[in-house]
CSV table of C-alpha atoms in Angstrom, one decimal:
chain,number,residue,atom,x,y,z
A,20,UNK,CA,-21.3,18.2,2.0
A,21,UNK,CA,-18.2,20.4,1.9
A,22,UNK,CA,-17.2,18.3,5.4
A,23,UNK,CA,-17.8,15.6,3.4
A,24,UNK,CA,-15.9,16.4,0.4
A,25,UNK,CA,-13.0,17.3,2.8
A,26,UNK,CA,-13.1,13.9,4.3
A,27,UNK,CA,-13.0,12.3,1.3
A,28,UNK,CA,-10.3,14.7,-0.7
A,29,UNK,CA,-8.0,13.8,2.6
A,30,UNK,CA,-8.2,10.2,2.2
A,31,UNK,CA,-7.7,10.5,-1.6
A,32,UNK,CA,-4.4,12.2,-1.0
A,33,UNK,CA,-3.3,9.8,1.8
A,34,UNK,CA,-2.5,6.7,-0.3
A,35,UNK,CA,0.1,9.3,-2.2
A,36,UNK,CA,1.7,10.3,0.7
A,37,UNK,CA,2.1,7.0,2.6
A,38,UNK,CA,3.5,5.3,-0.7
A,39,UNK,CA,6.2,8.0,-0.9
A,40,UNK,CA,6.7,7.9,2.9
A,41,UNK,CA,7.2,4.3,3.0
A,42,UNK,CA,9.4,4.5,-0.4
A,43,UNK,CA,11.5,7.1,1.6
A,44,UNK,CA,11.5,4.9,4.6
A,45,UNK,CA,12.5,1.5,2.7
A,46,UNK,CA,15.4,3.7,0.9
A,47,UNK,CA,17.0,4.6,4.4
A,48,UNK,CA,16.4,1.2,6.2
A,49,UNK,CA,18.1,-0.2,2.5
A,50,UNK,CA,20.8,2.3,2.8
A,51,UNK,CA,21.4,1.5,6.8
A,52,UNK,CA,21.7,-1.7,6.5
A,53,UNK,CA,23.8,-1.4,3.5
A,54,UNK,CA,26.8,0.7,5.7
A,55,UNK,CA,26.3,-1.7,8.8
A,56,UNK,CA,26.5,-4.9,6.7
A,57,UNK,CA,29.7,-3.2,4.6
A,58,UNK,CA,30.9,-2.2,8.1
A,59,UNK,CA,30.5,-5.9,10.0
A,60,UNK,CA,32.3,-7.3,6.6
A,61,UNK,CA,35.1,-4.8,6.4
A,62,UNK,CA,35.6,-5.3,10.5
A,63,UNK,CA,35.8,-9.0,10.3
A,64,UNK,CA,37.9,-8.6,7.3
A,65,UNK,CA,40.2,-6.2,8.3
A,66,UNK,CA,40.3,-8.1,12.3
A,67,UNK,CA,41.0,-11.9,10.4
A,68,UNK,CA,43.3,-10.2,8.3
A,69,UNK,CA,45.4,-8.4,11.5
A,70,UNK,CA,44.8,-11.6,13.6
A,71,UNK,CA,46.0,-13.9,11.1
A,72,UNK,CA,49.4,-12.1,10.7
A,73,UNK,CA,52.2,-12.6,12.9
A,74,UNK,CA,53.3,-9.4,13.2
A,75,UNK,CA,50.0,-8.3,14.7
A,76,UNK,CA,50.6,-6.9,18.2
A,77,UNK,CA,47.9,-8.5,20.4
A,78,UNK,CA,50.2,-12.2,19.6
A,79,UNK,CA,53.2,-10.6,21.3
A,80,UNK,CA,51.4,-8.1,24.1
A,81,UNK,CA,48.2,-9.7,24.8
A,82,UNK,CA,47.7,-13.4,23.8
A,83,UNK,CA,50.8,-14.3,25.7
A,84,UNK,CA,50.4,-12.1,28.6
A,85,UNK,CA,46.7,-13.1,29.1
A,86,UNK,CA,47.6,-17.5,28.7
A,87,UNK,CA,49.5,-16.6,32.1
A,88,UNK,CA,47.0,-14.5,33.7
A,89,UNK,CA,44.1,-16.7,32.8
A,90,UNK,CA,45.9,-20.4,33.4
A,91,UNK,CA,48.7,-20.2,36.5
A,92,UNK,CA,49.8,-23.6,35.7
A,93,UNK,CA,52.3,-23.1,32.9
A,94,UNK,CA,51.4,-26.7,31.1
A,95,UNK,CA,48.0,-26.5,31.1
A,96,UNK,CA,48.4,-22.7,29.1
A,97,UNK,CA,50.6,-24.7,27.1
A,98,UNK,CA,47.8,-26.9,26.0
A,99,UNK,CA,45.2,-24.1,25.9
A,100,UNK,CA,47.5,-22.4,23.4
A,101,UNK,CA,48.5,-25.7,21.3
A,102,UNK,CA,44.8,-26.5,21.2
A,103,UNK,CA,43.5,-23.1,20.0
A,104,UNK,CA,46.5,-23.0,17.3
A,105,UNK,CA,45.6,-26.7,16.1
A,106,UNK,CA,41.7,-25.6,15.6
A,107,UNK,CA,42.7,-21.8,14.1
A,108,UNK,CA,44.6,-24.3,11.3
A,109,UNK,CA,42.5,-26.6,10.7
A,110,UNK,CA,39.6,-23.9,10.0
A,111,UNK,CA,42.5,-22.0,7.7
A,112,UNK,CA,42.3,-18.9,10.3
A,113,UNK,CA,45.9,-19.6,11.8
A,114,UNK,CA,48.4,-16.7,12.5
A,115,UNK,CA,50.9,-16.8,10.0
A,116,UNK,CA,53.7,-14.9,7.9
A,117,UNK,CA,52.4,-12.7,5.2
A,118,UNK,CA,54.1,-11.1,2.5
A,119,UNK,CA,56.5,-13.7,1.8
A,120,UNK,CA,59.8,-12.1,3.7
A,121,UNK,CA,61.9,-14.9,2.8
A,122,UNK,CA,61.3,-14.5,-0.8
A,123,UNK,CA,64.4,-12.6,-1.3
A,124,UNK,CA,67.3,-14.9,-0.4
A,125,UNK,CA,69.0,-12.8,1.6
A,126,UNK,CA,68.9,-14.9,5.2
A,127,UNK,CA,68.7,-18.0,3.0
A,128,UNK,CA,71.4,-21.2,4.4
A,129,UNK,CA,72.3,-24.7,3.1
A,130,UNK,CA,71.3,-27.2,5.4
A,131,UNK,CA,71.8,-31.0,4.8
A,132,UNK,CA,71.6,-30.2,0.6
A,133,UNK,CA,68.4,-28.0,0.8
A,134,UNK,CA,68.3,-24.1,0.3
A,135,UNK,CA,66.6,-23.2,3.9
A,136,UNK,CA,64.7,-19.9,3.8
A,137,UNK,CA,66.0,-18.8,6.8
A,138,UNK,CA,68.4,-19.3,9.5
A,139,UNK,CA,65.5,-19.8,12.5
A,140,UNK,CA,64.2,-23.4,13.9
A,141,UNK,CA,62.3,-24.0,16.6
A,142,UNK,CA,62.7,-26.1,19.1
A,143,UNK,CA,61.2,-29.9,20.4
A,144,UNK,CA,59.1,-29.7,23.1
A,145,UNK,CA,55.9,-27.3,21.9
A,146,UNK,CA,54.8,-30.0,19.7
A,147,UNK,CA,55.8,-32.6,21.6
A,148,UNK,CA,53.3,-35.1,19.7
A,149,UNK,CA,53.7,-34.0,16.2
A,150,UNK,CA,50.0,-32.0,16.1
A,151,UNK,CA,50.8,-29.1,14.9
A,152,UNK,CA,53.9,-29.4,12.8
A,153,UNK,CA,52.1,-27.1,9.8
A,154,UNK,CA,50.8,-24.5,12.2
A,155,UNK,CA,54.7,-24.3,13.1
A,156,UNK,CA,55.9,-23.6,9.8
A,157,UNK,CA,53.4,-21.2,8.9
A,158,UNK,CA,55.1,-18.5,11.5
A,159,UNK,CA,57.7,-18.4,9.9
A,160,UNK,CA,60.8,-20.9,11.2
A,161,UNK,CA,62.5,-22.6,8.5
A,162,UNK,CA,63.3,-25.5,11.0
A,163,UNK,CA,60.1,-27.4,13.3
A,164,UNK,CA,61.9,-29.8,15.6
A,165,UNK,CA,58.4,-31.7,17.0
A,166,UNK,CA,59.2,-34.2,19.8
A,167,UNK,CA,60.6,-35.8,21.7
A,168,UNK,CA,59.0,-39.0,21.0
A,169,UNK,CA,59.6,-42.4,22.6
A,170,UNK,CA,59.3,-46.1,21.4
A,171,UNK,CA,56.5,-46.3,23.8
A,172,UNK,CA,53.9,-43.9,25.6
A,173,UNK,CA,54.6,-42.8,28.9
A,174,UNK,CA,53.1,-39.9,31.1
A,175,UNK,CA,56.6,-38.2,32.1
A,176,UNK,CA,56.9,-37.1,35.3
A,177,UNK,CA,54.3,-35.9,37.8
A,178,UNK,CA,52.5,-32.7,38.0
A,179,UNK,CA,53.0,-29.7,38.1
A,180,UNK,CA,55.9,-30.1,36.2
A,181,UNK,CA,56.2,-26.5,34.5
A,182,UNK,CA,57.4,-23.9,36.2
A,183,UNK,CA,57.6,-20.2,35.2
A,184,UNK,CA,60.2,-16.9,36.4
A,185,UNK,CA,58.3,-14.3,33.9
A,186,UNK,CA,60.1,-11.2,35.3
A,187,UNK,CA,63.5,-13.4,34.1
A,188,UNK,CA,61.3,-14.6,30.4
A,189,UNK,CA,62.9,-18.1,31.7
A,190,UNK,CA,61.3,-21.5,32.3
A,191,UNK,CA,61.9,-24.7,34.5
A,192,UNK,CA,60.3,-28.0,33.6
A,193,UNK,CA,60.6,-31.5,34.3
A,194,UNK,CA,58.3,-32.8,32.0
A,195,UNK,CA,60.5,-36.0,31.9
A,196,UNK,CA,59.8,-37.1,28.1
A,197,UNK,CA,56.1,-37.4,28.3
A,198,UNK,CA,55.0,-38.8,24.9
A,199,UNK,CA,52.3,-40.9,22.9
A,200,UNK,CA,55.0,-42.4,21.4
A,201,UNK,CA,56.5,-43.6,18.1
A,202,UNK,CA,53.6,-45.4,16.5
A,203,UNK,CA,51.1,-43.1,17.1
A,204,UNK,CA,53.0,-39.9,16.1
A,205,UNK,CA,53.7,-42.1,13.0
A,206,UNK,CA,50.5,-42.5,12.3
A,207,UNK,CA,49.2,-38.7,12.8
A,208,UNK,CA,52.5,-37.6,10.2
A,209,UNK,CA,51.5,-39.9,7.5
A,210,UNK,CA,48.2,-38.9,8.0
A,211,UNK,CA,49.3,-35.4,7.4
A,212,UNK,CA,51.3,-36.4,4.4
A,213,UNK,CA,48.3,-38.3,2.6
A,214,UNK,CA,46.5,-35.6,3.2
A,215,UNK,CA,48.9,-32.9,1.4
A,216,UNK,CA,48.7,-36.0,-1.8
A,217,UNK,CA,45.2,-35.5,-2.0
A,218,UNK,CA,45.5,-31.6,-2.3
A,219,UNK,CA,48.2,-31.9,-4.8
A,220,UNK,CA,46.1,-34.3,-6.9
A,221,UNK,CA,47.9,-37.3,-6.2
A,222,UNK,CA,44.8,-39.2,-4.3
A,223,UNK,CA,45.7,-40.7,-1.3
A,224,UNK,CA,46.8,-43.9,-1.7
A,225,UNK,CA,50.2,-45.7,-0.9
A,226,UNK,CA,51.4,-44.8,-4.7
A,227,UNK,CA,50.3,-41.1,-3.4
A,228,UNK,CA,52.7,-41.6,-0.5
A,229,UNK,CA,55.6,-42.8,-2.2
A,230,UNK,CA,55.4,-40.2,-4.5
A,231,UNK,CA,55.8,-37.5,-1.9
A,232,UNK,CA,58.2,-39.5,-0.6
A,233,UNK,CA,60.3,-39.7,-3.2
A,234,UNK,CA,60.3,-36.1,-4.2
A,235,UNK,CA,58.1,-35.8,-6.4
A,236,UNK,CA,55.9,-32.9,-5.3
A,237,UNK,CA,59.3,-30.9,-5.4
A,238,UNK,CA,59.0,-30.5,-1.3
A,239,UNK,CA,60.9,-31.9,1.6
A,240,UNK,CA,59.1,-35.1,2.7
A,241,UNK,CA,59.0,-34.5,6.5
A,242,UNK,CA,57.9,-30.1,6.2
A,243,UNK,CA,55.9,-30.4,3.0
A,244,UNK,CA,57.3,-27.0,2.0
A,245,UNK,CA,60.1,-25.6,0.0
A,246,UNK,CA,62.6,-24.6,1.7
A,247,UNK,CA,61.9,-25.7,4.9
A,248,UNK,CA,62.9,-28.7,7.2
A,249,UNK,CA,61.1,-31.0,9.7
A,250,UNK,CA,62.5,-32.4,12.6
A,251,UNK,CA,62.0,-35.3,14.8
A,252,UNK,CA,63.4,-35.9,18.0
A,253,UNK,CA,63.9,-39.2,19.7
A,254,UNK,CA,64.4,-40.5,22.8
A,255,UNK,CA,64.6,-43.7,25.0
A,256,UNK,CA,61.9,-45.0,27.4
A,257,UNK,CA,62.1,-43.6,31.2
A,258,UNK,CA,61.9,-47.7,31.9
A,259,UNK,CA,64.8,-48.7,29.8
A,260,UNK,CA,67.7,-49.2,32.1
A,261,UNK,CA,70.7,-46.7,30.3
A,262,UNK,CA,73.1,-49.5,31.5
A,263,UNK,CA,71.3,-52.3,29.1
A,264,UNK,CA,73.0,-50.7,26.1
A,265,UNK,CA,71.3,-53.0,23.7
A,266,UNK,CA,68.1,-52.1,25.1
A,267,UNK,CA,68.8,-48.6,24.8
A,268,UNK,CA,69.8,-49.3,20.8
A,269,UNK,CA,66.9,-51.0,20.4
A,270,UNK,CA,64.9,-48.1,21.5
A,271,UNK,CA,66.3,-45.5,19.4
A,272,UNK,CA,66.5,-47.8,16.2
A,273,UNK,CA,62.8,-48.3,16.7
A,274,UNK,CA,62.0,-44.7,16.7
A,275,UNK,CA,63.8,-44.6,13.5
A,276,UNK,CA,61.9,-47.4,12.4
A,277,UNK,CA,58.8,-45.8,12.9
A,278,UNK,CA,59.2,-42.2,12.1
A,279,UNK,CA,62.3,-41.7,9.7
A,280,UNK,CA,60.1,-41.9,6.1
A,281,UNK,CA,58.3,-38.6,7.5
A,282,UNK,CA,61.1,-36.5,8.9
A,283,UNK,CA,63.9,-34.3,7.3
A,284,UNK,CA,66.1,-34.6,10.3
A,285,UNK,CA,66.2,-37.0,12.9
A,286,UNK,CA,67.7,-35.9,16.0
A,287,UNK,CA,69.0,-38.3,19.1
A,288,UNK,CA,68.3,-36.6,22.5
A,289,UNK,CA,70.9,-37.8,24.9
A,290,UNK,CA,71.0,-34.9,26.8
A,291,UNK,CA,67.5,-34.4,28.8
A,292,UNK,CA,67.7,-33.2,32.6
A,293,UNK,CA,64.6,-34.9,33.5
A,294,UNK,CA,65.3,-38.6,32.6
A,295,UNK,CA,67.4,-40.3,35.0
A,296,UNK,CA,70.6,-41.8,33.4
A,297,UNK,CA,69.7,-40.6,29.7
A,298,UNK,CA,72.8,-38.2,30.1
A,299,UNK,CA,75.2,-41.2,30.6
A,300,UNK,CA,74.9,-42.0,27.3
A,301,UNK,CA,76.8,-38.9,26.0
A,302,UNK,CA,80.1,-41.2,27.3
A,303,UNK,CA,81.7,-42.2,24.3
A,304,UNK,CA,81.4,-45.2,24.3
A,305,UNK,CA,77.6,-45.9,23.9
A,306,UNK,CA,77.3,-42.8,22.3
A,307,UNK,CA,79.1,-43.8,19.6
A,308,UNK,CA,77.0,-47.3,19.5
A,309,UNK,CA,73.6,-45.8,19.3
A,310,UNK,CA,74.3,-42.9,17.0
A,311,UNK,CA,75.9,-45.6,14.5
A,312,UNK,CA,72.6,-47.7,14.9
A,313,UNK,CA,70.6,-44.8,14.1
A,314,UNK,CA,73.0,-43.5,11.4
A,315,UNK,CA,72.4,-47.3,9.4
A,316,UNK,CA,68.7,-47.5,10.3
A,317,UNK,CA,67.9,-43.9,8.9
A,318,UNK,CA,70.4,-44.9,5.5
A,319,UNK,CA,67.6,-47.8,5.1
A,320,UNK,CA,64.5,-46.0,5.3
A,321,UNK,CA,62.7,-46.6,1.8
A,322,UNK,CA,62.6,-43.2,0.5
A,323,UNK,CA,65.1,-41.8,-2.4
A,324,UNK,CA,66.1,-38.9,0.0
A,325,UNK,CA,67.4,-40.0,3.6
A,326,UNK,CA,66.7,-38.6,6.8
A,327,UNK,CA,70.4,-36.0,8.2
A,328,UNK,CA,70.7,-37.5,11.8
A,329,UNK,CA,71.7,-35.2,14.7
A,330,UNK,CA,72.6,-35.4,18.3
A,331,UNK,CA,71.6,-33.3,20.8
A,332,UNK,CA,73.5,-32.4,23.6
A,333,UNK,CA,73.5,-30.7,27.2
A,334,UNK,CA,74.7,-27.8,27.9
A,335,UNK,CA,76.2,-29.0,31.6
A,336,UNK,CA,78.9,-31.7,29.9
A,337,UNK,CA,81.5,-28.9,29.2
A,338,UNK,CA,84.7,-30.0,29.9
A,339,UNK,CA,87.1,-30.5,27.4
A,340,UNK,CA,86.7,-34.0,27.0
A,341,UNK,CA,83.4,-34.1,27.6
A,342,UNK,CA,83.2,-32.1,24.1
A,343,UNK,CA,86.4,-34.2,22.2
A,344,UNK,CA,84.5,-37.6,23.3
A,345,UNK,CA,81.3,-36.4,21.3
A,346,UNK,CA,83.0,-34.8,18.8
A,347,UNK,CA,84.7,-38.4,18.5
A,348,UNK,CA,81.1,-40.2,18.4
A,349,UNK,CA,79.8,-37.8,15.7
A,350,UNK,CA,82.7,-38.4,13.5
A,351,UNK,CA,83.0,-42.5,13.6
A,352,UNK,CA,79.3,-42.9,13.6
A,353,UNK,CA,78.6,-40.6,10.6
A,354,UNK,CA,76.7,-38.1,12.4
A,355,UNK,CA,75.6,-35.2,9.9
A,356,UNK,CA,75.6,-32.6,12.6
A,357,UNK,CA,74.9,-31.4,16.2
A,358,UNK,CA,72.3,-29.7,18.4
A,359,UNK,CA,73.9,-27.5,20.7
A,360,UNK,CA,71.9,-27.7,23.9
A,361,UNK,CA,69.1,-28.4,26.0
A,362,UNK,CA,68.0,-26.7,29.2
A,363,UNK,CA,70.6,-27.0,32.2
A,364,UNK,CA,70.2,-28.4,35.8
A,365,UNK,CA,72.3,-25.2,36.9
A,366,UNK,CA,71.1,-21.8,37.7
A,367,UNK,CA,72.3,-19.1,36.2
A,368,UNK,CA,72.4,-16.0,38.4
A,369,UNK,CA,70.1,-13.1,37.7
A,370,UNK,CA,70.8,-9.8,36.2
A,371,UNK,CA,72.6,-7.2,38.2
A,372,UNK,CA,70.2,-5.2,40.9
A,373,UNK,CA,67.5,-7.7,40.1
A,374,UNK,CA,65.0,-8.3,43.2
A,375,UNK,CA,64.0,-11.7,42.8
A,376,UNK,CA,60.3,-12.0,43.9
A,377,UNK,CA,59.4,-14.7,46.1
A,378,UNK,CA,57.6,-16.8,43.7
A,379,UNK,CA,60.4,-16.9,41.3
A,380,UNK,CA,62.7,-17.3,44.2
A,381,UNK,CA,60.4,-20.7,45.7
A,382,UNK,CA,60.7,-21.8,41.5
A,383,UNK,CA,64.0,-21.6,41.0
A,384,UNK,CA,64.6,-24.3,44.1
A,385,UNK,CA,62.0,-26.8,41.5
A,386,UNK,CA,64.3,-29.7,40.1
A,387,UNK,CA,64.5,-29.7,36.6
A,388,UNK,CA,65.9,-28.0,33.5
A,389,UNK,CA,66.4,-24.4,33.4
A,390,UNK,CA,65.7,-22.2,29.9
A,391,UNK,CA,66.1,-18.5,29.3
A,392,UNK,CA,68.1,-15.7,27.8
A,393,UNK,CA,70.4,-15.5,31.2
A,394,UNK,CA,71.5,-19.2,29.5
A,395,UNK,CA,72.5,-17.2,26.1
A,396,UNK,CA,76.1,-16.5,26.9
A,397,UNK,CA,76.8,-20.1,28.0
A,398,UNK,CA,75.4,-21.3,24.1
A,399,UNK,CA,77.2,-18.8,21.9
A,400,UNK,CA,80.6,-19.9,24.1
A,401,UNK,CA,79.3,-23.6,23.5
A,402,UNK,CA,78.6,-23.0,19.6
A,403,UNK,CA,82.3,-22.0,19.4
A,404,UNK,CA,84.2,-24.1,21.0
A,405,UNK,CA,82.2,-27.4,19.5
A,406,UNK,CA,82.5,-25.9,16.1
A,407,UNK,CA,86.4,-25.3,16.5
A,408,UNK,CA,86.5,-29.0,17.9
A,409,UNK,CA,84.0,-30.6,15.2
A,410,UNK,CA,86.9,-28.8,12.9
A,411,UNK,CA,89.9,-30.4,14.4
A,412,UNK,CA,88.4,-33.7,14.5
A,413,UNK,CA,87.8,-33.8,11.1
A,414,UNK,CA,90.0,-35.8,8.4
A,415,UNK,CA,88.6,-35.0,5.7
A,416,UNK,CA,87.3,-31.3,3.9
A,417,UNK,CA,83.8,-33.5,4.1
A,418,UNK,CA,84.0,-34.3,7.7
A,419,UNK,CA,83.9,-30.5,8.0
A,420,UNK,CA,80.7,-30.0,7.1
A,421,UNK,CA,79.0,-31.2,10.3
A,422,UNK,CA,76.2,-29.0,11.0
A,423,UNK,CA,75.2,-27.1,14.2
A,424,UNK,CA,71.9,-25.6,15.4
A,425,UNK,CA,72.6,-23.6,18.2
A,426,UNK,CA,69.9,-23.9,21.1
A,427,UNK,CA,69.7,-22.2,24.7
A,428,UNK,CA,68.7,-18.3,25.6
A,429,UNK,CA,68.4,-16.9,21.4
A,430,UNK,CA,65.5,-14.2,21.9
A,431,UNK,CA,66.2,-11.5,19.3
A,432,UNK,CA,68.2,-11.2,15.8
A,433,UNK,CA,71.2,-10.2,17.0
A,434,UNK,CA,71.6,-13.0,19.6
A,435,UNK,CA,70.7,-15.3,15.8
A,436,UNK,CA,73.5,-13.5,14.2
A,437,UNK,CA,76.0,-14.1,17.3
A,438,UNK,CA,75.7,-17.2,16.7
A,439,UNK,CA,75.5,-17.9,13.3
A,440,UNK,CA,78.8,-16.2,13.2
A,441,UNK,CA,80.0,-19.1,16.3
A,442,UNK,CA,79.7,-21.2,13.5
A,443,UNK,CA,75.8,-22.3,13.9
A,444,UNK,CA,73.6,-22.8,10.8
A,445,UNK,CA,70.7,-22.1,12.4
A,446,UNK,CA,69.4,-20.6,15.9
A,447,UNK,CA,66.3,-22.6,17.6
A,448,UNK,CA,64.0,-20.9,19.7
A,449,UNK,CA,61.7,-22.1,22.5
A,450,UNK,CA,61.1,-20.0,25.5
A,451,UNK,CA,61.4,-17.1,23.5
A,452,UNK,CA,58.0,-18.4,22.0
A,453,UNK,CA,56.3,-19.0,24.8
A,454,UNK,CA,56.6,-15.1,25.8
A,455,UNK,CA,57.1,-13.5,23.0
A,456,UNK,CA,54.2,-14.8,21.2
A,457,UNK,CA,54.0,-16.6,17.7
A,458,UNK,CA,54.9,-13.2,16.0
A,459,UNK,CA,58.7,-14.3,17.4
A,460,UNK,CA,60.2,-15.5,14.1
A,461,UNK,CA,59.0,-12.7,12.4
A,462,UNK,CA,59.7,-10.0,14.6
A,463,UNK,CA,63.8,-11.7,15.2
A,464,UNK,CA,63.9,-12.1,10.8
A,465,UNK,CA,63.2,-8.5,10.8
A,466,UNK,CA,65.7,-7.5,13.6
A,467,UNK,CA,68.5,-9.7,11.4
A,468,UNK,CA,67.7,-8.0,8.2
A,469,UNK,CA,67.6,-4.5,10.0
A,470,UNK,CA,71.2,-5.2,11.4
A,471,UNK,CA,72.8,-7.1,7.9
A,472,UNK,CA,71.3,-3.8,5.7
């Protein structure tokens, strides 16, 4: 009996004991999966926060670094990375400039009668189809030049086409003005603009549209945001002989046609290495001719604010008259300002005890146009003596107002500076991008501000 009772007084205290036990139990598991849930949120919090910001490190050591290790063909990383910035911003988890830097006026500029936030603009030719335009802005340029686009698609030149010299930070390409064209990057901007109508409240109709247009929303029509400006750049078809002149008017006026309502700026490329003949048209003459076409076609545009029109030029037509001719274009055809240049057929020679490897050495034979810092000298000399001629030229105080964006070899803020003080309004980057990741603008904004306090 007493084995009995001892059974039995066991298994009365056992339901006790297991309750508490499994009370205990349910507390920890609670309590553990209470830290490693608040751990995985913090983590991803902390990790979208750091990989959303431009100044995080992995977009300027790693991301960059590891597009060239894991594609050798320079386009195709050039896709890869266009691709995964188009679907980061269209699921709102796109690197971008946080804390508002610009807030504070102090590298604020008057461009074409709006207050930009900054003196920094990239340049055409990452966006060459108008996809990511938004992206763009959201590092932190106050200019996005997206182009160049052509009246009608064509495929460019043939691959590979993109060619890098990494230990230099330069780039050759002969991508030869590969392009959807006009109609279909007209169709993907208004797209973009209808949608921004909608979010503002506007719906998205045609009355939504002109109200943008005209205005309304209290942004630029072509960026969508204050204080910013968007560019498009035009160009001729490869299959448009340069010597029918009318033909090549027609081209550019229909670009304008197309495309005009939805840009800030519109800027004429005359000056690409990789289309045979397109630099001919820098001659006076038929320089003149198509930027006065383009000049009237971008006056008619139905919008209340016009379109500033801009020419872009090479680099390689340096001589004296060379510069006076254009000069002499931009002035009788009403120009509003000047790009100031492109990449260059030449080859500048590398820095002092540099051993050029043999891959770089086999690139650098590649036709096409060269880009770079070793090309930074040439572009500050270039600012200078096109702003002192753009001067000179001038007949009246307003004539002095043509603008210049200075383009070729700017990598850091105190190349911006240099030559903003040529006489530049704003300093475009491109290859800089490409290796220094999209943390660039930020990172050269914070070098200027460092070197102005």
């Amino acid at each position: 009996m007493a084995w009995s009772h001892a059974i039995f007084g066991l298994r009365s205290r056992n339901p006790l004991a297991i309750a508490r036990n499994r009370t205990a139990s349910d507390l920890t598991r609670r309590l553990k999966n209470l830290v490693y849930g608040t751990s995985v949120v913090l983590i991803l919090t902390f990790g979208c926060f750091y990989g959303t910001d431009t100044r995080a490190g992995i977009h300027q050591w790693v991301i960059p670094r590891s597009l060239r290790w894991i594609y050798d063909d320079a386009e195709e990383a050039h896709h890869a990375g266009k691709k995964a910035l188009k679907t980061l911003h269209e699921l709102g988890l796109h690197p971008r400039e946080r804390g508002d830097p610009d807030s504070k006026g102090d590298l604020s500029v008057e461009v074409f009668g709006t207050t930009l936030q900054n003196p920094i603009g990239t340049s055409a030719g990452i966006d060459k189809d108008a996809e990511i335009p938004s992206a763009l802005l959201g590092l932190g340029a106050a200019v996005v030049e997206v182009g160049g686009v052509t009246p009608y698609p064509q495929d460019g030149n043939a691959k590979p086409r993109v060619f890098r010299l990494p230990l230099q930070r330069a780039l050759i390409n002969r991508y030869g003005l590969n392009s959807e064209g006009a109609e279909s990057m007209a169709m993907r901007l208004r797209e973009r603009l209808r949608q921004f109508a909608y979010r503002m409240g506007y719906g998205i109709d045609q009355e939504a549209e002109r109200t943008v247009l005209d205005g309304e929303a209290g942004v630029p029509p072509g960026s969508l945001v204050q204080g910013k400006l968007l560019a498009v750049q035009i160009a001729k078809n490869k299959f448009t002989p340069e010597e029918d002149l009318e033909a090549v008017r027609r081209d550019y006026v229909f670009c304008v046609e197309q495309l005009a309502r939805y840009a800030d700026i519109i800027v004429v490329n005359v000056s690409s290495p990789n289309t045979p003949g397109l630099r001919k048209l820098q001659d006076v003459e038929p320089l003149t001719e198509i930027l006065t076409a383009v000049v009237a076609e971008a006056k008619a545009v139905k919008r209340k604010t016009k379109p500033a029109v801009m020419v872009k030029v090479s680099p390689d037509e340096d001589s004296e008259d060379q510069i006076l001719g254009i000069c002499k274009a931009v002035r009788d055809s009403g120009v509003d300002g000047v790009i100031v240049g492109n990449t260059t057929k030449s080859r500048p020679d590398p820095p002092k005890r540099y051993i050029l490897p043999a891959r770089e050495a086999a690139a650098l034979q590649e036709q096409g146009g060269y880009s770079g810092p070793q090309t930074f000298e040439r572009t500050l000399r270039l600012v200078k003596r096109y702003r002192k001629a753009l001067d000179e030229e001038a007949t009246t105080p307003e004539d002095r107002t043509t603008t210049i964006f200075a383009s070729g070899g700017i990598t850091n803020g105190h190349q911006a500076l240099q030559v903003l003080e040529a006489g530049a309004s704003v300093a475009m980057i491109y290859t800089a991008l490409v290796y220094g990741g999209v943390g660039t603008v930020s990172r050269m904004k914070r070098e200027m501000r460092d070197e102005l306090a």
